[in-house]
PDB file of C-alpha atoms in Angstrom:
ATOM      1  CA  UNK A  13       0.532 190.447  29.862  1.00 68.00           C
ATOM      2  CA  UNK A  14       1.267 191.178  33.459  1.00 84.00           C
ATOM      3  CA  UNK A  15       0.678 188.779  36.184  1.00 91.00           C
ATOM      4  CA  UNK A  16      -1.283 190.896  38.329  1.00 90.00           C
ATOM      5  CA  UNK A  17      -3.817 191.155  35.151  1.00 91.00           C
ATOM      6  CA  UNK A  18      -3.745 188.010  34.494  1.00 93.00           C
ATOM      7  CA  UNK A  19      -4.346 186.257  38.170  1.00 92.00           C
ATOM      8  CA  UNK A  20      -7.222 189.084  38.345  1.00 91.00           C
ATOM      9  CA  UNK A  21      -8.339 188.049  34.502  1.00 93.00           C
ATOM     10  CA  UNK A  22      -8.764 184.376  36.163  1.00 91.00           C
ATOM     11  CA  UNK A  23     -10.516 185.355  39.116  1.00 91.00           C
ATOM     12  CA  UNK A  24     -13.494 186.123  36.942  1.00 91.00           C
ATOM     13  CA  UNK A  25     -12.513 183.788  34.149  1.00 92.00           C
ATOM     14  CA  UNK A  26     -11.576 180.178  35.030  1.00 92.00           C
ATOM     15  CA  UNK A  27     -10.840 179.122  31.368  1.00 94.00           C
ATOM     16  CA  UNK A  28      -7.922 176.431  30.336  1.00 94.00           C
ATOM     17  CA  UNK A  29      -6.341 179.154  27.685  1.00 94.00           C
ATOM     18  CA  UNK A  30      -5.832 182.071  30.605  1.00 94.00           C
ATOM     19  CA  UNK A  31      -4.951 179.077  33.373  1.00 95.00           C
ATOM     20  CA  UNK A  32      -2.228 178.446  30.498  1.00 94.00           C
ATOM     21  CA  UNK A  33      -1.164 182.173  30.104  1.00 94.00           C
ATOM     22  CA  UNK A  34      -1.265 182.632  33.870  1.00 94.00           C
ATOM     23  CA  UNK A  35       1.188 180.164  34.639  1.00 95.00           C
ATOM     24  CA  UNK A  36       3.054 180.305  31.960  1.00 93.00           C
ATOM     25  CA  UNK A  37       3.521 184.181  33.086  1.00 94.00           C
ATOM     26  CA  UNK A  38       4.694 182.979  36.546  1.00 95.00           C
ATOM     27  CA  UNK A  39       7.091 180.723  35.119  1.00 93.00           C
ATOM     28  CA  UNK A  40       8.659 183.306  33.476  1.00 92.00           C
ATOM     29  CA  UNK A  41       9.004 185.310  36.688  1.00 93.00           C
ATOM     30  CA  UNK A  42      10.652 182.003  38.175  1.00 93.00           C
ATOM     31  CA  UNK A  43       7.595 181.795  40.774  1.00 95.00           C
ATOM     32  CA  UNK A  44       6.924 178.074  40.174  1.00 95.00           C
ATOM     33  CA  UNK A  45       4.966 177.447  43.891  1.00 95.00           C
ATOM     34  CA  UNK A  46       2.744 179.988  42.935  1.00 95.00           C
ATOM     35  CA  UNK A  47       2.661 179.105  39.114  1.00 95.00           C
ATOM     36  CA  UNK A  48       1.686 175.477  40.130  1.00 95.00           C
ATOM     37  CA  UNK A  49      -0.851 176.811  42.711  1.00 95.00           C
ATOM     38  CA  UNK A  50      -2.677 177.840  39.651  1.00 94.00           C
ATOM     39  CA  UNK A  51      -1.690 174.513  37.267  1.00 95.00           C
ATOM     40  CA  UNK A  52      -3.176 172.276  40.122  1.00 94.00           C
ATOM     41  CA  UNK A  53      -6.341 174.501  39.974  1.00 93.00           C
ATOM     42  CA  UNK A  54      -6.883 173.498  36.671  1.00 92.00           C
ATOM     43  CA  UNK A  55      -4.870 170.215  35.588  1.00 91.00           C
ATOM     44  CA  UNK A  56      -6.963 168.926  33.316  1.00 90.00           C
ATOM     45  CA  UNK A  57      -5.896 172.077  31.288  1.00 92.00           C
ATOM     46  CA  UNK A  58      -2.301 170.276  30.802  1.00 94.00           C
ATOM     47  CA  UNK A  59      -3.198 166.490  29.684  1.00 91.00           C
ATOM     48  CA  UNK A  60      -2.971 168.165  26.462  1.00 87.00           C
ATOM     49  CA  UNK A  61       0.925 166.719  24.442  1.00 82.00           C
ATOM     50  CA  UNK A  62       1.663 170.559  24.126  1.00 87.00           C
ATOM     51  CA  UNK A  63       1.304 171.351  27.501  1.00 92.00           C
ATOM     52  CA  UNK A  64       2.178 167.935  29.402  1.00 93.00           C
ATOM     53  CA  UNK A  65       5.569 168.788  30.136  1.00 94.00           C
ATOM     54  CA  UNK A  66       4.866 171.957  31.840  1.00 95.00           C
ATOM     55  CA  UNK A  67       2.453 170.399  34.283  1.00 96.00           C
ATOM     56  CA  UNK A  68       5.074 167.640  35.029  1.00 96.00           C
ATOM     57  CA  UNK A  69       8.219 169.582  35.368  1.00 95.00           C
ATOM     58  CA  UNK A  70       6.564 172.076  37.661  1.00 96.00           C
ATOM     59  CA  UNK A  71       5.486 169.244  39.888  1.00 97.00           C
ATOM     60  CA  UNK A  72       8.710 167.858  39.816  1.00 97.00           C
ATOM     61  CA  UNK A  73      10.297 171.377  40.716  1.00 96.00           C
ATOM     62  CA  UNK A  74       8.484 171.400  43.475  1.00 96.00           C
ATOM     63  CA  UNK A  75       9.457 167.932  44.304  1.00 97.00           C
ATOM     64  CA  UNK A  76       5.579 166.556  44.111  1.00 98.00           C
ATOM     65  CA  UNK A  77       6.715 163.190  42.799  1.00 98.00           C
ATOM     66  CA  UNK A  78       3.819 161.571  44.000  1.00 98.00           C
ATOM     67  CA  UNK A  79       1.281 163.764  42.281  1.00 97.00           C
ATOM     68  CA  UNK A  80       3.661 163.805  39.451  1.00 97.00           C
ATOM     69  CA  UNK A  81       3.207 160.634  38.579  1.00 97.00           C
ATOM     70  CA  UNK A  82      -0.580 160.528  39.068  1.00 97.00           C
ATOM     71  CA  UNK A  83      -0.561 163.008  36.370  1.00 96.00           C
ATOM     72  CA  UNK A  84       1.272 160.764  33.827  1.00 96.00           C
ATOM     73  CA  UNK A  85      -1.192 157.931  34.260  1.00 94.00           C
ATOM     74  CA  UNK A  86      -3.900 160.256  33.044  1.00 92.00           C
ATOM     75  CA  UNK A  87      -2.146 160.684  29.814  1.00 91.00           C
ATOM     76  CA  UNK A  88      -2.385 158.601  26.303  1.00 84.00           C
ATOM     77  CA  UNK A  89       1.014 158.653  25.839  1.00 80.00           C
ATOM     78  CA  UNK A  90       3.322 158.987  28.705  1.00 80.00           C
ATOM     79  CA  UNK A  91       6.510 157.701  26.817  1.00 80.00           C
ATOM     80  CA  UNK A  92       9.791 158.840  28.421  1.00 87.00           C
ATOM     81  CA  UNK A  93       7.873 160.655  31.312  1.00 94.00           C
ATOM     82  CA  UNK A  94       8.528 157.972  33.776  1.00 95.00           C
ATOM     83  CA  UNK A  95      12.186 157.985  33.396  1.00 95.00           C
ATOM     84  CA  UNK A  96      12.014 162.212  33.731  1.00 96.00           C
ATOM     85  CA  UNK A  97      10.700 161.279  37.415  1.00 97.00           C
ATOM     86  CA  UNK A  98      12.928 158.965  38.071  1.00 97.00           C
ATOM     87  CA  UNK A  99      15.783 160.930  37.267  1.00 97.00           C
ATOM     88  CA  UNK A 100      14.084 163.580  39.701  1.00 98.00           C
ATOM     89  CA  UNK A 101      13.067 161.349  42.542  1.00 98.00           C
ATOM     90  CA  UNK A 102      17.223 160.023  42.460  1.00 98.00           C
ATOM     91  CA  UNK A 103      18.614 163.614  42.209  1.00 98.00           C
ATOM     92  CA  UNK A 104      16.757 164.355  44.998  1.00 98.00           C
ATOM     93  CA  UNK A 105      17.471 161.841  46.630  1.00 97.00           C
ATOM     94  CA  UNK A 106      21.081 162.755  46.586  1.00 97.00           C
ATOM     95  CA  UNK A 107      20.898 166.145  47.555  1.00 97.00           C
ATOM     96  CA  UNK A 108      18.262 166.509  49.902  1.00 98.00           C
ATOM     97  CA  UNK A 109      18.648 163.429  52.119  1.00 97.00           C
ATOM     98  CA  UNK A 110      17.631 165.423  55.321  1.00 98.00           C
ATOM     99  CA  UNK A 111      14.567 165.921  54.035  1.00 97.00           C
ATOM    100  CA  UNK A 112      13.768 162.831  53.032  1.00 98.00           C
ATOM    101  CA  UNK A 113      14.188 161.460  56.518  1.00 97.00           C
ATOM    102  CA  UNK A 114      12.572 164.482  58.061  1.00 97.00           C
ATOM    103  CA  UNK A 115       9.190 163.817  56.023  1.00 97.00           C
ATOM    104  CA  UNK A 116       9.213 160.058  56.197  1.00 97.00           C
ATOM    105  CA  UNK A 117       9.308 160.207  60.051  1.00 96.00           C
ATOM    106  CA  UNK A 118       6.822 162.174  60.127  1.00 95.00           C
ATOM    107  CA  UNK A 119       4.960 160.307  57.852  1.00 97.00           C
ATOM    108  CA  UNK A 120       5.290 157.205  59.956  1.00 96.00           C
ATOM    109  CA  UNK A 121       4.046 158.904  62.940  1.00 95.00           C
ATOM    110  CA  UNK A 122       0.808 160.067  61.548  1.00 95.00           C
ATOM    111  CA  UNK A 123      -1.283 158.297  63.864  1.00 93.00           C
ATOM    112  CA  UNK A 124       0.051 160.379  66.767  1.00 94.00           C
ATOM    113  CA  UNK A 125      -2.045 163.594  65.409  1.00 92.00           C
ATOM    114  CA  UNK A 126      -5.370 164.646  65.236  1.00 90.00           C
ATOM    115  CA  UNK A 127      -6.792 163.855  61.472  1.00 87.00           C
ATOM    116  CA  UNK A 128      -6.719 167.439  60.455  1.00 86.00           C
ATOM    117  CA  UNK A 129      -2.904 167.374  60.887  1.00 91.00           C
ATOM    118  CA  UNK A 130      -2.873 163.814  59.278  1.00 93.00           C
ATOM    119  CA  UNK A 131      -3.870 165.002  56.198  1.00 92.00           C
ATOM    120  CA  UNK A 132      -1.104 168.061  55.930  1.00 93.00           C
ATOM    121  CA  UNK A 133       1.319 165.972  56.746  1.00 94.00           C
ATOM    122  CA  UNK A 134       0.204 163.034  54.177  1.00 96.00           C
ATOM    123  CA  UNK A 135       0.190 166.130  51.984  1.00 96.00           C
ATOM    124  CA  UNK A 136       3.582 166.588  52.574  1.00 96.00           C
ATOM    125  CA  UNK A 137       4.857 162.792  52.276  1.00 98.00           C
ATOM    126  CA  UNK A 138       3.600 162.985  48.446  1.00 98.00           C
ATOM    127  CA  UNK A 139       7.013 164.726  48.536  1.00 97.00           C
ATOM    128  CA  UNK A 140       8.617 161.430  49.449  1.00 98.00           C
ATOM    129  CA  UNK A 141      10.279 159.262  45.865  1.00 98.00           C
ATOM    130  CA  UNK A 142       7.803 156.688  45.334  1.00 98.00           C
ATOM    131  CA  UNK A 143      10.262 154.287  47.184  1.00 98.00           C
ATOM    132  CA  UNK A 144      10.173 156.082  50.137  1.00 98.00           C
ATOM    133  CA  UNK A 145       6.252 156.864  50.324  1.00 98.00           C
ATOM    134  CA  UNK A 146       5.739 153.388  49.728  1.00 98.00           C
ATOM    135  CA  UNK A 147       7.959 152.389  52.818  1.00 98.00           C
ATOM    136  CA  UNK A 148       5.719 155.075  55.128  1.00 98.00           C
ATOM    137  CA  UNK A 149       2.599 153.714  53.388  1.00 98.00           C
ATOM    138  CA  UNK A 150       2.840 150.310  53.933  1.00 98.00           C
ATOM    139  CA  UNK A 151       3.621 151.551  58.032  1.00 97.00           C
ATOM    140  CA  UNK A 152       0.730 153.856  58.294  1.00 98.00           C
ATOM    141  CA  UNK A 153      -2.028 150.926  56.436  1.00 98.00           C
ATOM    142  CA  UNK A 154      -1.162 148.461  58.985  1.00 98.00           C
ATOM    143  CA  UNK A 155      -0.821 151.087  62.311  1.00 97.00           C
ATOM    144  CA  UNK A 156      -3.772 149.930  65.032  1.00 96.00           C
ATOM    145  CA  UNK A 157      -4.080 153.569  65.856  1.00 94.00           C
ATOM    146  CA  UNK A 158      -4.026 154.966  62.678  1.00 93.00           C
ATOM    147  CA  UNK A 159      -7.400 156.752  61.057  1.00 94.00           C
ATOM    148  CA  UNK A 160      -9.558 154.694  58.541  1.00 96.00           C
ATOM    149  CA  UNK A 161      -9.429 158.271  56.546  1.00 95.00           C
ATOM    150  CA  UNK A 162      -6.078 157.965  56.187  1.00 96.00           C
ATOM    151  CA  UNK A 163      -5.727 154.356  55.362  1.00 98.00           C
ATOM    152  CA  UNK A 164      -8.423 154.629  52.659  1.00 98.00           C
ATOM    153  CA  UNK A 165      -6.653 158.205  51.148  1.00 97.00           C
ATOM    154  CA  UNK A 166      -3.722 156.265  50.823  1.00 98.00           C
ATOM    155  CA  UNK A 167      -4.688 153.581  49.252  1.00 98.00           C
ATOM    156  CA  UNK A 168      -6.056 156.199  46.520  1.00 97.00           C
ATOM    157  CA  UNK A 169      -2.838 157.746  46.124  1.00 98.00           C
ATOM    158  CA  UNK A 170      -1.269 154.230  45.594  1.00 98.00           C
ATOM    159  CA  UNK A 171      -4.281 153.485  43.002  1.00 98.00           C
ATOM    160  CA  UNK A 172      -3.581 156.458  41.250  1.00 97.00           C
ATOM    161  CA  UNK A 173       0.369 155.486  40.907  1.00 97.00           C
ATOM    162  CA  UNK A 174      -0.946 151.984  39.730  1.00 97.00           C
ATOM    163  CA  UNK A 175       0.894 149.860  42.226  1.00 98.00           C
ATOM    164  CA  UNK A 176       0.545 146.382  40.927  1.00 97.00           C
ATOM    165  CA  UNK A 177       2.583 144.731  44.277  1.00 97.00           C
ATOM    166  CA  UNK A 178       0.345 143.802  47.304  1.00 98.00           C
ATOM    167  CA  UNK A 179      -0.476 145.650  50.363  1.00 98.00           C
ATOM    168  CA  UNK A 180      -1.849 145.109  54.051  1.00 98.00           C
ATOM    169  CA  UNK A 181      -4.372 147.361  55.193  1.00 98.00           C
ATOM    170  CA  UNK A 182      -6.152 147.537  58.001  1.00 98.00           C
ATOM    171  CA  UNK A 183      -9.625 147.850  57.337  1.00 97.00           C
ATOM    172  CA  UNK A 184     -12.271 150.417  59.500  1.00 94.00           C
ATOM    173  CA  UNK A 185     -12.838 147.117  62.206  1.00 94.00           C
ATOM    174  CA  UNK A 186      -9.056 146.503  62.773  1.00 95.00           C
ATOM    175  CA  UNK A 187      -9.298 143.458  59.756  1.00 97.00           C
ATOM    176  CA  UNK A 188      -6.479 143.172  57.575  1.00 98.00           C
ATOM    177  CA  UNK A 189      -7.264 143.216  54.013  1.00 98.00           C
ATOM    178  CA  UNK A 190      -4.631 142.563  50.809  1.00 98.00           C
ATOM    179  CA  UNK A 191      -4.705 144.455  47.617  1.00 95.00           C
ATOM    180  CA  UNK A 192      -3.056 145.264  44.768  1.00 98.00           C
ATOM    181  CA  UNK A 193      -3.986 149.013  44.708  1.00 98.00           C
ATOM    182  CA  UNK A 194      -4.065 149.117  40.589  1.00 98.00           C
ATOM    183  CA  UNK A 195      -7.187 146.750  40.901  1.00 97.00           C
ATOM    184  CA  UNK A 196      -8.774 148.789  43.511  1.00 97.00           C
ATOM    185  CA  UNK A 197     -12.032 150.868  42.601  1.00 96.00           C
ATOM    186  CA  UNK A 198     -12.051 154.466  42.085  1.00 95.00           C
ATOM    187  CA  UNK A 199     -12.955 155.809  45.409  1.00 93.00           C
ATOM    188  CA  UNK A 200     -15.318 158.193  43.722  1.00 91.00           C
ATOM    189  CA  UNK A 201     -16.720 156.386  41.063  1.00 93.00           C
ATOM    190  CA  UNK A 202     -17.610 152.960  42.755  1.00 94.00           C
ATOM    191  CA  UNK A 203     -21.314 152.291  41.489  1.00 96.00           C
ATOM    192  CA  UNK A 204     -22.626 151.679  44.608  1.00 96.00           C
ATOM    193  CA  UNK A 205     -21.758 155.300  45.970  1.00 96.00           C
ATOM    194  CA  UNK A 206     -23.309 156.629  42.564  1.00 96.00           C
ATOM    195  CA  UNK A 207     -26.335 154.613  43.306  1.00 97.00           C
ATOM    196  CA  UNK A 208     -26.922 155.984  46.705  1.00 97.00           C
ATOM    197  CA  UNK A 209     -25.808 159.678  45.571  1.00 95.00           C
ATOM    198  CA  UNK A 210     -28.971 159.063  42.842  1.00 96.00           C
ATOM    199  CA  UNK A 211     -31.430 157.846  45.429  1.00 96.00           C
ATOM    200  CA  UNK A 212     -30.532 160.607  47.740  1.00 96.00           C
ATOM    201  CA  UNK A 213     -31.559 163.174  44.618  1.00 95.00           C
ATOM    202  CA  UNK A 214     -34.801 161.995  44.668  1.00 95.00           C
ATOM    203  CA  UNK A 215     -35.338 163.539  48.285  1.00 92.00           C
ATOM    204  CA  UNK A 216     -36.005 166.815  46.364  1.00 90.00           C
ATOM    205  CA  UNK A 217     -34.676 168.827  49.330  1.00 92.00           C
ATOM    206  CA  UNK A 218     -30.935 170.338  48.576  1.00 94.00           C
ATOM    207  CA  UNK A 219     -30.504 171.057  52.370  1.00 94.00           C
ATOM    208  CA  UNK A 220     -31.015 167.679  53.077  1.00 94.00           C
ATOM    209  CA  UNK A 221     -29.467 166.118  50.576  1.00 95.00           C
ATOM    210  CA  UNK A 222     -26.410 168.207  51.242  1.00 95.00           C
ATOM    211  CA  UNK A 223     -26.338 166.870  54.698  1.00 95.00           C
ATOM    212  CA  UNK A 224     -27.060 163.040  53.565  1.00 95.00           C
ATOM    213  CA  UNK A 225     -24.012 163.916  51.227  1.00 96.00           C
ATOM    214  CA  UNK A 226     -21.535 164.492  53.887  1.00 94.00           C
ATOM    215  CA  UNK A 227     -22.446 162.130  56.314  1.00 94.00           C
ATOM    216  CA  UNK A 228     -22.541 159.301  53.420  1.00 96.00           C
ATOM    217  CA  UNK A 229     -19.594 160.515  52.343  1.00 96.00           C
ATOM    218  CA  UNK A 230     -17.518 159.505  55.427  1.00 96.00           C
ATOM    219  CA  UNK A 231     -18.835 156.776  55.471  1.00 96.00           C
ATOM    220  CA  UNK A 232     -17.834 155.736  52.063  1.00 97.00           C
ATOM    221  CA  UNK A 233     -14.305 156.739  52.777  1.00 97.00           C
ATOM    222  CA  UNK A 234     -14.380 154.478  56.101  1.00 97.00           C
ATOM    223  CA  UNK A 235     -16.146 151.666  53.887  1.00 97.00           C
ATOM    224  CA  UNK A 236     -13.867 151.538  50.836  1.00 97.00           C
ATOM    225  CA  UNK A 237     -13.186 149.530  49.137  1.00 96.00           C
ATOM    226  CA  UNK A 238     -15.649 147.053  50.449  1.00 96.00           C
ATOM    227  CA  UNK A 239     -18.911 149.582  50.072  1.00 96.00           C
ATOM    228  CA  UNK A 240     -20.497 146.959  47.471  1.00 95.00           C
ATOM    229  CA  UNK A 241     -20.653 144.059  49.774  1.00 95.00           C
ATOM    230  CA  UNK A 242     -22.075 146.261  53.090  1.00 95.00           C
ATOM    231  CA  UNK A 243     -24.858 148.169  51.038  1.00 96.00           C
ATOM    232  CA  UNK A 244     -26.734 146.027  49.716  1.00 94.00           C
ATOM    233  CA  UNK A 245     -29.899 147.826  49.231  1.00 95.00           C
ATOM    234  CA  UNK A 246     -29.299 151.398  48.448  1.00 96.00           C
ATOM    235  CA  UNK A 247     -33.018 152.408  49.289  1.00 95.00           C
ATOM    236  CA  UNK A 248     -32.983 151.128  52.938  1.00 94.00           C
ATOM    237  CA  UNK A 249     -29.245 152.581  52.790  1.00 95.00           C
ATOM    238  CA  UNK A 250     -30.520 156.304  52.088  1.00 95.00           C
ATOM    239  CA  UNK A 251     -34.111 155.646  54.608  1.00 92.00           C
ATOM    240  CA  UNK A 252     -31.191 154.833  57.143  1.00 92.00           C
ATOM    241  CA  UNK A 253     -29.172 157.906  56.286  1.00 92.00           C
ATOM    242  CA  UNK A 254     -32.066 160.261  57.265  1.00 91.00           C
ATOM    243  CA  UNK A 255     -32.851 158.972  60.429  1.00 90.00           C
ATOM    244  CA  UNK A 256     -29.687 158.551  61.551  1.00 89.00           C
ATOM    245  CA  UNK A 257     -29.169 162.437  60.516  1.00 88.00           C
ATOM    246  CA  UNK A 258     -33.137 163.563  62.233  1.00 88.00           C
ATOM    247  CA  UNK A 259     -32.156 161.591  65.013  1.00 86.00           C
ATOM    248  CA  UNK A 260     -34.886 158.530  64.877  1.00 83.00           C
ATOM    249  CA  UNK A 261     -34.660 155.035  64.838  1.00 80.00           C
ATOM    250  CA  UNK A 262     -33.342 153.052  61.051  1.00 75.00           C
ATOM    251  CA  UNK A 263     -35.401 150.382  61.825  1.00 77.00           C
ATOM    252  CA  UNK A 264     -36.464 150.108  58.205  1.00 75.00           C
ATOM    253  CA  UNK A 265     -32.691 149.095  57.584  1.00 79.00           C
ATOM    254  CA  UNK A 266     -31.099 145.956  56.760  1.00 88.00           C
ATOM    255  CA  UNK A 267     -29.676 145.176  60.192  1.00 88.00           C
ATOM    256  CA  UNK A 268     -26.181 144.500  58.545  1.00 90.00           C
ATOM    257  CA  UNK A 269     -26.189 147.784  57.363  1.00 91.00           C
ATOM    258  CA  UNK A 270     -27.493 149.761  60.223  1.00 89.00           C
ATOM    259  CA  UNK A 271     -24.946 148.142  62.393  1.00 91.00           C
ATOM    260  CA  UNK A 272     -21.724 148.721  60.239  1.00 93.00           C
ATOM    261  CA  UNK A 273     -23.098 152.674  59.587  1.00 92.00           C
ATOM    262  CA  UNK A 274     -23.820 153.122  63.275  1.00 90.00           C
ATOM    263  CA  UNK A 275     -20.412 151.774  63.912  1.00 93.00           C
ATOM    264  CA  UNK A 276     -18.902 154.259  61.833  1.00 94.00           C
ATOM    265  CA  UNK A 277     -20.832 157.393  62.741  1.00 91.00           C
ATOM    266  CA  UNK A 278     -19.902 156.544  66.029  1.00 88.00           C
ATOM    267  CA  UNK A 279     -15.862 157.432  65.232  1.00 85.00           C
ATOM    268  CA  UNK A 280     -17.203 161.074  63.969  1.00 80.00           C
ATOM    269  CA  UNK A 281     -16.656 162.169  67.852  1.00 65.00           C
ATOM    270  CA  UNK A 282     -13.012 161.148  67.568  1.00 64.00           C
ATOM    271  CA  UNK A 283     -11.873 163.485  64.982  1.00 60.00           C
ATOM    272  CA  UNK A 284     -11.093 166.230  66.464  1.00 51.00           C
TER     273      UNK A 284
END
């Protein structure tokens, strides 16, 4: 089927088999950016052993060696699939050593733009072999000037890679921190933040508990992965949320809490 029909099929019709018959079209047409556009849309539709190899070689086209190795830690059976990105990361490594420097410098310099640009240009490190992002990433965790954002969504990129070997970070109050990222909790899974996401249901208002969302939100980014031992009752947490969002005073609060969310709403007016 054409491509056209297809990419118009999926506009109405997000389903795994016309994902698969989109990109698969694409491929054929040699237009693997745009093909993997539409894989990353839908990944989960290529954890499947049939499919598998698609997904990966498409990232690996496109040089996403990070990402591509994210993906084979989601799968049962990843045998042989390291050594396929390996084999990628050293070809190209050998012929596109320009680029390699261009995006680690970069990379090491993140701190020097506003966060918006931080993140397109982390975006573009999880070009980098795993080597080489891991030499930028261990820079960037421990950078003074650096955003706690950043910090925290690279420590999630090194979780997902399951890096077992120890890292500094700096945490959101300029404390350094070890970890091996592997043990680290999933960012968006951590009980606590599930806990509080619950409580905040129970306001019965979607406006507001859209808005409690985001601001608790950044606030769990600039907490992780230490959320469990600052919120200690979720409750008081979510009565804190609200006023600090209307405007009043969280005097209901734990003061440990208050203090440490204050603190971080407080860096909102330095993102720009």
């Amino acid at each position: 089927m054409d491509v056209e029909i297809l990419a118009e099929i999926y506009v109405q019709n997000r389903s795994i088999e016309i994902n698969r018959q989109l990109v698969t079209a694409l491929l054929a047409e040699q237009q693997y950016a745009e093909a993997l556009n539409y894989a990353n849309d839908l990944p989960e539709a290529y954890v499947a052993s049939d499919f598998q190899l698609i997904y990966l070689d498409l990232l690996l086209h496109e040089a996403e060696f990070i990402l591509a190795r994210e993906f084979i830690n989601l799968l049962d059976n990843s045998k042989g699939l390291i050594e396929r990105i390996e084999q990628a990361e050293l070809s190209y490594r050998v012929d596109f050593p320009e680029s390699i420097k261009k995006i680690s410098r970069d990379f090491y310099h993140l701190s020097e733009y506003p966060l918006n640009e931080q993140a397109d240009r982390l975006k573009h490190a999880l070009r980098l072999p795993l080597a080489d992002f891991l030499v930028g990433a261990k820079f960037v965790l421990i950078d003074p000037f650096g955003s706690q954002v950043t910090r925290t969504n690279i420590l999630d990129h090194l979780r997902r890679v399951e890096l077992a070997e120890m890292v500094t970070s700096l945490w959101f109050d300029q404390t350094e921190h070890q970890f091996k990222p592997v043990e680290l909790p999933d960012l968006f899974e951590q009980p606590v933040r599930l806990a509080v996401r619950k409580e905040i249901s129970l306001l019965n208002d979607p406006v507001m508990e859209r808005s409690l969302e985001q601001i608790n939100q950044y606030i769990m980014i600039n907490l992780y992965p230490f959320a469990a031992d600052v919120i200690l009752d979720v409750p008081k947490w979510v009565q804190g949320l609200l006023a600090n969002l209307l405007g009043d005073d969280d005097q209901f609060d734990l003061k440990s809490q208050s203090d440490i969310r204050r603190a971080i709403l407080g860096t909102l007016d330095n993102l720009a």
